[in-house]
């Protein structure tokens, strides 16, 4: 049943970007009915039914060319809507405190734009988004140096990040 999102309300589908608002028309309407939006909604429904670990993926981040246009017109509107919906929906249902959301990749992107208007792989530093799971919200930890080539303050190792998530969940 968790995978059959047809029974979700229209309001929830709109929140996640699975159904366009009734009043939305025309070419300017935000892209809707996205795989990532559906995946985020299904993830919430699985957690609600007691599934302890859910992973969803949004491919297409290996942007070696046309980074700015792809992010602006494709990836970021979809990601922003679905992630905001997931956090809001879990919070509204009283589930965010007991559910950890970790959004990250396996490496960052170069701070410099290449000849194809893209960014290449960069393992020296990258961002991670963590929410819920008993962790303190509303904070940014660490910073890069002025040109973004290295970590300047509060470096965090992957094992420390995961330890914080586990501790927040009481594990």
N, CA and C of each residue as an Amber inpcrd file, in Angstrom:
protein
   513
   0.8150000  -1.2050000   0.0000000   0.0000000   0.0000000   0.0000000
   0.8600000   1.2720000   0.0000000   2.0270000   1.2190000   0.6140000
   2.8760000   2.4110000   0.6880000   3.2980000   2.8890000  -0.6900000
   3.4190000   1.9680000  -1.6400000   3.8640000   2.3160000  -2.9810000
   2.7300000   2.8160000  -3.8660000   1.4990000   2.6700000  -3.4480000
   0.3430000   3.0840000  -4.2410000  -0.1020000   4.4630000  -3.7840000
   0.5220000   5.4820000  -4.3600000   0.2830000   6.8410000  -3.8800000
  -0.9940000   7.4680000  -4.4450000  -1.7220000   6.7320000  -5.2730000
  -2.9790000   7.2760000  -5.7870000  -3.9550000   7.6100000  -4.6740000
  -3.8630000   6.9020000  -3.5260000  -4.7920000   7.1670000  -2.4320000
  -4.3660000   8.3490000  -1.5560000  -3.2040000   8.9470000  -1.8250000
  -2.7790000  10.1440000  -1.0970000  -3.6630000  11.3140000  -1.5130000
  -3.8530000  12.2500000  -0.6120000  -4.6870000  13.4200000  -0.9270000
  -4.0390000  14.2610000  -2.0190000  -4.8610000  15.0290000  -2.7240000
  -4.3290000  15.9270000  -3.7480000  -3.3670000  16.9390000  -3.1270000
  -3.6690000  17.3960000  -1.9120000  -2.8090000  18.3800000  -1.2440000
  -1.4140000  17.7980000  -0.9900000  -1.3400000  16.5480000  -0.5590000
  -0.0390000  15.9100000  -0.3160000   0.6930000  15.7000000  -1.6330000
  -0.0220000  15.2870000  -2.6600000   0.6170000  15.1000000  -3.9700000
   1.1680000  16.4200000  -4.4960000   0.4250000  17.4990000  -4.3270000
   0.9030000  18.8260000  -4.7500000   2.1290000  19.2300000  -3.9520000
   2.1150000  18.9580000  -2.6380000   3.2310000  19.3140000  -1.7690000
   4.5330000  18.6950000  -2.2670000   4.4870000  17.4310000  -2.6490000
   5.6770000  16.7030000  -3.0900000   6.0040000  16.9140000  -4.5670000
   5.1180000  17.5660000  -5.3160000   5.3740000  17.7630000  -6.7370000
   4.9510000  16.5810000  -7.5770000   3.9580000  15.8510000  -7.1050000
   3.4670000  14.6830000  -7.8210000   2.2340000  15.0300000  -8.6390000
   1.5570000  16.0960000  -8.2930000   0.3550000  16.5230000  -9.0020000
   0.3700000  18.0440000  -9.0890000   0.1280000  18.5850000 -10.2850000
   0.1200000  20.0530000 -10.3940000  -1.1010000  20.6510000  -9.7080000
  -0.9500000  21.8510000  -9.1390000  -2.1150000  22.5270000  -8.5700000
  -3.1630000  22.7380000  -9.6470000  -4.4320000  22.7010000  -9.2640000
  -5.5270000  22.8220000 -10.2280000  -5.4330000  24.1090000 -11.0400000
  -4.9550000  25.1800000 -10.4260000  -4.9120000  26.4830000 -11.1020000
  -3.6600000  26.6690000 -11.9530000  -2.7160000  25.7450000 -11.8940000
  -1.4550000  25.9250000 -12.6080000  -1.5890000  25.4760000 -14.0620000
  -1.2400000  26.3780000 -14.9480000  -1.2440000  26.0570000 -16.3710000
  -0.1110000  26.7960000 -17.0490000   0.2000000  26.4080000 -18.2630000
   1.1750000  27.1420000 -19.0670000   2.5910000  26.6440000 -18.9100000
   3.4520000  27.1640000 -19.7610000   4.8460000  26.7280000 -19.8190000
   5.6320000  27.1370000 -18.5800000   5.1840000  28.1670000 -17.8670000
   5.9070000  28.6370000 -16.6930000   5.6890000  27.7980000 -15.4480000
   4.7610000  26.8420000 -15.5000000   4.4680000  26.0150000 -14.3370000
   5.6820000  25.1520000 -13.9820000   5.9680000  25.0570000 -12.6710000
   7.0770000  24.2270000 -12.2270000   6.8550000  22.7840000 -12.6830000
   7.9210000  22.1480000 -13.1090000   7.8400000  20.7580000 -13.5500000
   7.2280000  19.9050000 -12.4390000   6.2570000  19.0870000 -12.7880000
   5.5490000  18.2810000 -11.7900000   5.6120000  16.8100000 -12.1300000
   5.0930000  16.0250000 -11.2260000   5.0340000  14.5820000 -11.3400000
   6.4380000  14.0110000 -11.5310000   7.3290000  14.3920000 -10.6260000
   8.7170000  13.9860000 -10.7250000   8.9580000  12.6580000 -10.0150000
   9.9070000  11.9130000 -10.5130000  10.2830000  10.6460000  -9.8890000
  10.7810000  10.8780000  -8.4730000  11.5690000  11.9280000  -8.2630000
  12.0990000  12.1960000  -6.9230000  10.9760000  12.5930000  -5.9710000
  10.0210000  13.3820000  -6.4300000   8.8770000  13.7310000  -5.5940000
   8.0900000  12.4920000  -5.1960000   7.8290000  11.6120000  -6.1640000
   7.1280000  10.3590000  -5.8610000   7.9500000   9.5130000  -4.8860000
   9.2630000   9.4580000  -5.0980000  10.1340000   8.6710000  -4.2220000
  10.1180000   9.2060000  -2.7890000  10.1520000  10.5270000  -2.6270000
  10.1180000  11.1240000  -1.2940000   8.7820000  10.8330000  -0.6010000
   7.6920000  10.9180000  -1.3400000   6.3810000  10.6070000  -0.7730000
   6.3070000   9.1320000  -0.3670000   6.7890000   8.2520000  -1.2120000
   6.7950000   6.8210000  -0.8810000   7.6970000   6.5630000   0.3240000
   8.8250000   7.2460000   0.4080000   9.7220000   7.0860000   1.5580000
   8.9930000   7.4410000   2.8470000   8.2740000   8.5630000   2.8480000
   7.5150000   8.9420000   4.0420000   6.4780000   7.8790000   4.3830000
   5.8070000   7.3540000   3.3660000   4.7850000   6.3380000   3.6040000
   5.3960000   5.0340000   4.1310000   6.5890000   4.6860000   3.6780000
   7.2660000   3.4950000   4.1790000   7.6790000   3.6690000   5.6470000
   8.2430000   4.8400000   5.9680000   8.6410000   5.1220000   7.3480000
   7.4060000   5.1020000   8.2520000   6.3230000   5.6710000   7.7730000
   5.0750000   5.7090000   8.5370000   4.5820000   4.2960000   8.8700000
   4.9060000   3.3360000   8.0150000   4.4850000   1.9480000   8.2110000
   5.5410000   1.1100000   8.9350000   6.6160000   1.7720000   9.4100000
   7.5830000   1.0790000  10.2300000   8.8430000   0.5950000   9.5450000
   9.0400000   0.9260000   8.2810000  10.2790000   0.5290000   7.6060000
  11.4150000   1.3580000   8.2240000  12.4610000   0.7030000   8.7480000
  13.4750000   1.4300000   9.5090000  14.5060000   2.1830000   8.6810000
  14.6910000   1.8240000   7.4220000  15.7060000   2.4930000   6.6030000
  15.2070000   2.5560000   5.1700000  15.1920000   3.7510000   4.6190000
  14.7570000   3.9550000   3.2390000  15.8040000   4.8130000   2.5510000
  16.1930000   4.4290000   1.3600000  17.1120000   5.2360000   0.5610000
  16.4290000   5.5960000  -0.7470000  16.4620000   6.8710000  -1.0740000
  15.9830000   7.3080000  -2.3840000  17.1310000   8.0290000  -3.0720000
  17.0730000   8.0630000  -4.3830000  18.1590000   8.6500000  -5.1460000
  17.6010000   9.5910000  -6.2030000  18.3440000  10.6280000  -6.4440000
  18.0130000  11.5560000  -7.5180000  19.2400000  11.6550000  -8.4000000
  19.3020000  10.8440000  -9.4170000  20.4560000  10.8250000 -10.3010000
  20.6030000  12.1280000 -11.0690000  21.6780000  12.2460000 -11.8080000
  21.8640000  13.4130000 -12.6560000  22.6640000  14.5400000 -12.0490000
  23.5080000  14.2450000 -11.0590000  24.3070000  15.2940000 -10.4360000
  25.7400000  15.3250000 -10.9590000  26.0940000  14.4660000 -11.8620000
  27.4560000  14.4320000 -12.3870000  27.5740000  15.4670000 -13.5050000
  27.5980000  16.7220000 -13.1180000  27.4600000  17.8480000 -14.0450000
  28.8120000  18.3890000 -14.4910000  29.3990000  17.7260000 -15.4650000
  30.6730000  18.1730000 -16.0220000  30.4770000  19.2400000 -17.0980000
  29.2250000  19.4940000 -17.4640000  28.9110000  20.5170000 -18.4660000
  27.5680000  21.1510000 -18.1300000  27.4250000  22.4250000 -18.4690000
  26.1580000  23.1610000 -18.2970000  25.5970000  23.0950000 -16.8830000
  26.4550000  23.2030000 -15.9070000  26.0560000  23.0760000 -14.5060000
  24.9460000  24.0480000 -14.1230000  25.1330000  25.3150000 -14.3980000
  24.1890000  26.3230000 -13.9160000  22.7890000  26.1240000 -14.4960000
  22.6790000  25.9150000 -15.8020000  21.3730000  25.7240000 -16.4220000
  20.6930000  24.4570000 -15.9150000  21.4380000  23.3700000 -15.7980000
  20.8560000  22.1080000 -15.3370000  20.3630000  22.2300000 -13.9020000
  21.1570000  22.8340000 -13.0470000  20.7220000  23.0140000 -11.6640000
  19.4980000  23.9180000 -11.5810000  19.5610000  25.0600000 -12.2450000
  18.4790000  26.0430000 -12.1620000  17.1610000  25.5180000 -12.7460000
  17.2260000  24.8570000 -13.8810000  16.0080000  24.5020000 -14.6080000
  15.5390000  23.0680000 -14.3920000  16.3910000  22.2150000 -13.8270000
  15.9950000  20.8130000 -13.6630000  16.1600000  20.3340000 -12.2210000
  17.3670000  20.2030000 -11.7670000  17.6260000  19.5220000 -10.4940000
  17.1110000  20.2580000  -9.2640000  17.4580000  21.5300000  -9.1300000
  17.1430000  22.2250000  -7.8890000  15.6530000  22.4510000  -7.6570000
  14.8430000  22.8110000  -8.6530000  13.4050000  22.9330000  -8.3680000
  12.7870000  21.6180000  -7.8800000  13.1950000  20.5100000  -8.4680000
  12.6730000  19.1960000  -8.0760000  13.1470000  18.8500000  -6.6660000
  14.4470000  19.0050000  -6.4140000  15.0120000  18.7010000  -5.1030000
  14.4030000  19.5860000  -4.0250000  14.3710000  20.8980000  -4.2560000
  13.8490000  21.8340000  -3.2570000  12.4210000  21.4790000  -2.8620000
  11.5810000  21.2100000  -3.8420000  10.1840000  20.9270000  -3.5310000
  10.0410000  19.6260000  -2.7560000  10.6610000  18.5650000  -3.2230000
  10.5010000  17.2640000  -2.5790000  11.1300000  17.2230000  -1.1910000
  12.3150000  17.7970000  -1.0240000  12.9610000  17.7810000   0.2900000
  12.2000000  18.6340000   1.2910000  11.7530000  19.8130000   0.8650000
  10.9590000  20.6570000   1.7630000   9.6620000  19.9540000   2.1410000
   9.0450000  19.2850000   1.1790000   7.8050000  18.5540000   1.4470000
   8.0410000  17.4300000   2.4480000   9.1150000  16.6850000   2.2780000
   9.4040000  15.5660000   3.1690000   9.6140000  16.0510000   4.6040000
  10.4140000  17.0860000   4.7850000  10.6660000  17.6200000   6.1240000
   9.3610000  18.1460000   6.7240000   8.6120000  18.9280000   5.9610000
   7.3520000  19.4920000   6.4560000   6.3500000  18.3920000   6.7970000
   6.2010000  17.4210000   5.9090000   5.2300000  16.3500000   6.1020000
   5.5850000  15.4980000   7.3210000   6.8430000  15.1200000   7.4590000
   7.2610000  14.3580000   8.6340000   7.0180000  15.1610000   9.9080000
   7.3270000  16.4480000   9.8780000   7.1140000  17.3010000  11.0400000
   5.6210000  17.4160000  11.3640000   4.8020000  17.6670000  10.3530000
   3.3540000  17.8020000  10.5650000   2.7480000  16.5330000  11.1550000
   3.3130000  15.3860000  10.8390000   2.8030000  14.1000000  11.3270000
   3.4550000  13.6720000  12.6440000   4.3340000  14.5160000  13.1930000
   5.0000000  14.1850000  14.4420000   6.0470000  13.0950000  14.3060000
   6.5810000  12.9270000  13.1110000   7.5380000  11.8460000  12.8450000
   8.9750000  12.3290000  12.6580000   9.1950000  13.6330000  12.5480000
  10.5260000  14.1310000  12.2240000  11.5320000  13.8720000  13.3460000
  11.1110000  13.9950000  14.5680000  12.0200000  13.8020000  15.7030000
  12.5940000  12.3800000  15.7370000  11.8350000  11.4120000  15.2330000
  12.2700000  10.0120000  15.2460000  12.7540000   9.5210000  13.8830000
  12.8460000  10.4230000  12.9160000  13.2730000  10.0640000  11.5690000
  14.4390000  10.9570000  11.1680000  15.5470000  10.3600000  10.8010000
  16.7070000  11.1290000  10.3460000  16.6960000  11.1910000   8.8240000
  16.9240000  12.3740000   8.3060000  17.0790000  12.5710000   6.8640000
  18.5280000  12.9730000   6.6330000  19.2180000  12.2360000   5.7950000
  20.6050000  12.5560000   5.4430000  20.6530000  12.6350000   3.9260000
  20.9890000  13.8080000   3.4150000  21.1070000  13.9940000   1.9720000
  22.5520000  14.3600000   1.6710000  23.2050000  13.5150000   0.8830000
  24.6080000  13.7700000   0.5660000  25.0140000  12.9750000  -0.6640000
  26.1290000  13.3530000  -1.2150000  26.7240000  12.6090000  -2.3090000
  28.0040000  11.9520000  -1.8310000  28.7210000  11.3680000  -2.7510000
  29.9590000  10.6970000  -2.3730000  31.1840000  11.5870000  -2.5420000
  30.9940000  12.7810000  -3.0640000  32.0660000  13.7710000  -3.1570000
  31.4580000  15.1020000  -3.5660000  32.2540000  16.1410000  -3.4990000
  31.7860000  17.4570000  -3.8860000  32.1390000  17.7880000  -5.3290000
  32.0360000  19.0400000  -5.6520000  32.3240000  19.5520000  -6.9890000
  33.3860000  20.6320000  -6.8980000  34.2130000  20.6970000  -7.9380000
  35.2810000  21.6970000  -7.9530000  34.6960000  23.0890000  -7.7600000
  35.4230000  23.9400000  -7.0800000  34.9520000  25.3110000  -6.9130000
  35.1410000  26.1480000  -8.1820000  35.8160000  25.5780000  -9.1670000
  36.0520000  26.3100000 -10.4210000  35.2480000  25.6950000 -11.5570000
  34.7460000  26.5430000 -12.4160000  33.9630000  26.1180000 -13.5760000
  34.9370000  25.7090000 -14.6840000  34.6770000  24.5560000 -15.3120000
  35.5560000  24.0850000 -16.3760000  35.1780000  24.7110000 -17.7290000
  35.8660000  24.3230000 -18.7800000  35.6660000  24.9050000 -20.1170000
  34.2800000  24.5860000 -20.7000000  33.5970000  23.5820000 -20.1650000
  32.2640000  23.2060000 -20.6630000  31.1480000  23.7490000 -19.7630000
  31.4780000  24.7590000 -18.9720000  30.5300000  25.3690000 -18.0330000
  30.0360000  24.3470000 -17.0140000  30.9310000  23.4180000 -16.6430000
  30.5920000  22.3950000 -15.6620000  31.5530000  22.4030000 -14.5020000
  31.3180000  21.4790000 -13.5910000  32.1960000  21.3270000 -12.4270000
  32.5690000  19.8550000 -12.3100000  33.8290000  19.6080000 -12.0550000
  34.3330000  18.2470000 -11.9930000  34.3450000  17.7300000 -10.5470000
  34.7950000  16.5000000 -10.3530000  34.8130000  15.8660000  -9.0340000
  35.7840000  16.5830000  -8.0990000  35.4130000  16.6210000  -6.8110000
  36.2320000  17.3000000  -5.8130000  35.9940000  16.6260000  -4.4670000
  36.9510000  15.8450000  -4.0200000  36.7720000  15.0810000  -2.7840000
  37.2220000  15.8260000  -1.5300000  37.7530000  17.0260000  -1.6890000
  38.3110000  17.7300000  -0.5270000  37.2480000  18.3080000   0.3970000
  36.0970000  18.6650000  -0.1490000  35.0410000  19.2160000   0.7010000
  33.7180000  19.1900000  -0.0620000  32.6420000  18.9990000   0.6900000
  31.3110000  19.0510000   0.0950000  30.2840000  19.2500000   1.1950000
  29.0550000  19.4690000   0.8060000  27.9810000  19.7440000   1.7530000
  27.1320000  18.5090000   1.9940000  26.5660000  18.4600000   3.1790000
  25.6290000  17.4140000   3.5610000  24.4770000  18.0730000   4.2970000
  23.2700000  17.6190000   4.0330000  22.0680000  18.1120000   4.6960000
  21.5870000  17.0320000   5.6490000  21.3710000  17.4120000   6.9070000
  20.8680000  16.4800000   7.9070000  19.7040000  17.1510000   8.6100000
  18.6130000  16.4010000   8.8010000  17.4420000  16.9460000   9.5000000
  16.7980000  15.8540000  10.3350000  16.0820000  16.2890000  11.3640000
  15.3130000  15.3560000  12.1880000  16.1920000  14.4670000  13.0330000
  15.6310000  13.3130000  13.3850000  16.3910000  12.3090000  14.1200000
  16.9620000  12.7750000  15.4360000  16.2820000  13.6920000  16.1190000
  16.7560000  14.1540000  17.4140000  17.9280000  15.1040000  17.3670000
  18.3370000  15.5060000  16.1820000  19.4820000  16.4150000  16.0680000
  19.0210000  17.8690000  16.1140000  19.8660000  18.7200000  16.6270000
  19.5670000  20.1450000  16.6960000  19.4770000  20.7180000  15.2850000
  18.3910000  21.3850000  14.9740000  18.2020000  21.9590000  13.6450000
  18.6700000  23.3950000  13.5440000  18.5930000  23.9340000  12.3420000
  18.8620000  25.3470000  12.1170000  20.2960000  25.7670000  12.2840000
  21.2240000  24.9040000  11.9950000  22.6220000  25.2820000  12.1430000
  23.4350000  24.8540000  10.9310000  24.4780000  25.5970000  10.6890000
  25.4550000  25.2420000   9.6610000  26.7620000  24.9870000  10.3980000
  27.4150000  23.8900000  10.0930000  28.6550000  23.5270000  10.7690000
  29.7670000  23.4770000   9.7370000  30.8270000  24.2070000   9.9880000
  31.9800000  24.1920000   9.1010000  31.8610000  25.1810000   7.9580000
  32.9910000  25.4420000   7.3500000  33.0570000  26.3690000   6.2180000
  34.2850000  26.0400000   5.3810000  34.2070000  26.4060000   4.1170000
  35.3750000  26.2500000   3.2610000  36.2250000  27.5080000   3.3520000
  37.4220000  27.4150000   2.8050000  38.2660000  28.5970000   2.7360000
  37.6850000  29.5490000   1.6760000  38.3240000  30.6770000   1.5150000
  37.7800000  31.7420000   0.6590000  37.5110000  31.3040000  -0.7750000
  38.3700000  30.4650000  -1.3610000  38.1480000  30.0680000  -2.7530000
  37.4690000  28.7010000  -2.8920000  37.0330000  28.1200000  -1.7750000
  36.2820000  26.8700000  -1.8210000  37.0920000  25.6320000  -2.1350000
  38.4060000  25.7230000  -2.0070000  39.2440000  24.5750000  -2.3640000
  39.5230000  23.6480000  -1.1930000  39.1840000  24.0660000   0.0320000
  39.4570000  23.2290000   1.1920000  38.5840000  23.6000000   2.3710000
  38.5920000  22.7600000   3.3820000  37.8210000  23.0050000   4.5990000
  38.6140000  23.9590000   5.4790000  37.9720000  25.0340000   5.9130000
  38.6430000  26.0320000   6.7450000  38.3270000  25.8440000   8.2300000
  37.0790000  25.4910000   8.5490000  36.6950000  25.3420000   9.9490000
  35.8530000  24.0910000  10.1460000  35.9840000  23.5100000  11.3020000
  35.1580000  22.3850000  11.7530000  35.0430000  21.2480000  10.7370000
  36.1580000  20.6740000  10.3250000  36.0630000  19.5260000   9.4090000
  35.3600000  18.3600000  10.0930000  34.5180000  17.6870000   9.3510000
  33.7690000  16.5500000   9.8890000  34.0260000  15.3440000   9.0010000
  34.4590000  14.2610000   9.5980000  34.6860000  13.0190000   8.8710000
  33.3540000  12.2870000   8.7170000  33.2620000  11.4550000   7.6910000
  32.0160000  10.7300000   7.4370000  31.6090000   9.8810000   8.6320000
  32.5770000   9.2550000   9.2990000  32.2240000   8.4330000  10.4580000
  31.6850000   9.2710000  11.6160000  32.1510000  10.5230000  11.7500000
  31.6170000  11.4120000  12.7800000  30.1940000  11.8480000  12.4460000
  29.9470000  12.1100000  11.1770000  28.5930000  12.4580000  10.7410000
  27.6320000  11.3220000  11.0620000  27.9930000  10.1110000  10.6810000
  27.1110000   8.9600000  10.9220000  26.9530000   8.6950000  12.4180000
  28.0040000   8.8920000  13.2080000  27.8960000   8.7320000  14.6560000
  26.8980000   9.7410000  15.2290000  26.9010000  10.9590000  14.7220000
  25.9440000  11.9730000  15.1850000  24.5080000  11.5740000  14.8380000
  24.3090000  11.0500000  13.6420000  22.9690000  10.6040000  13.2380000
  22.5100000   9.4640000  14.1530000  23.3720000   8.4890000  14.3740000
  23.0100000   7.3510000  15.2260000  22.7220000   7.7870000  16.6580000
  23.5320000   8.6970000  17.1820000  23.3060000   9.1940000  18.5310000
  21.9740000   9.9270000  18.6200000  21.6720000  10.7460000  17.6170000
  20.3970000  11.4580000  17.6080000  19.2100000  10.5130000  17.6140000
  19.3630000   9.3580000  16.9880000  18.3010000   8.3570000  16.9410000
  18.3030000   7.4280000  18.1530000  19.2510000   7.6570000  19.0810000
  19.2930000   6.8390000  20.2680000  19.9620000   5.4980000  20.0840000
  20.7520000   5.3660000  19.0450000  21.4360000   4.0980000  18.7800000
  22.8560000   4.1830000  19.3250000
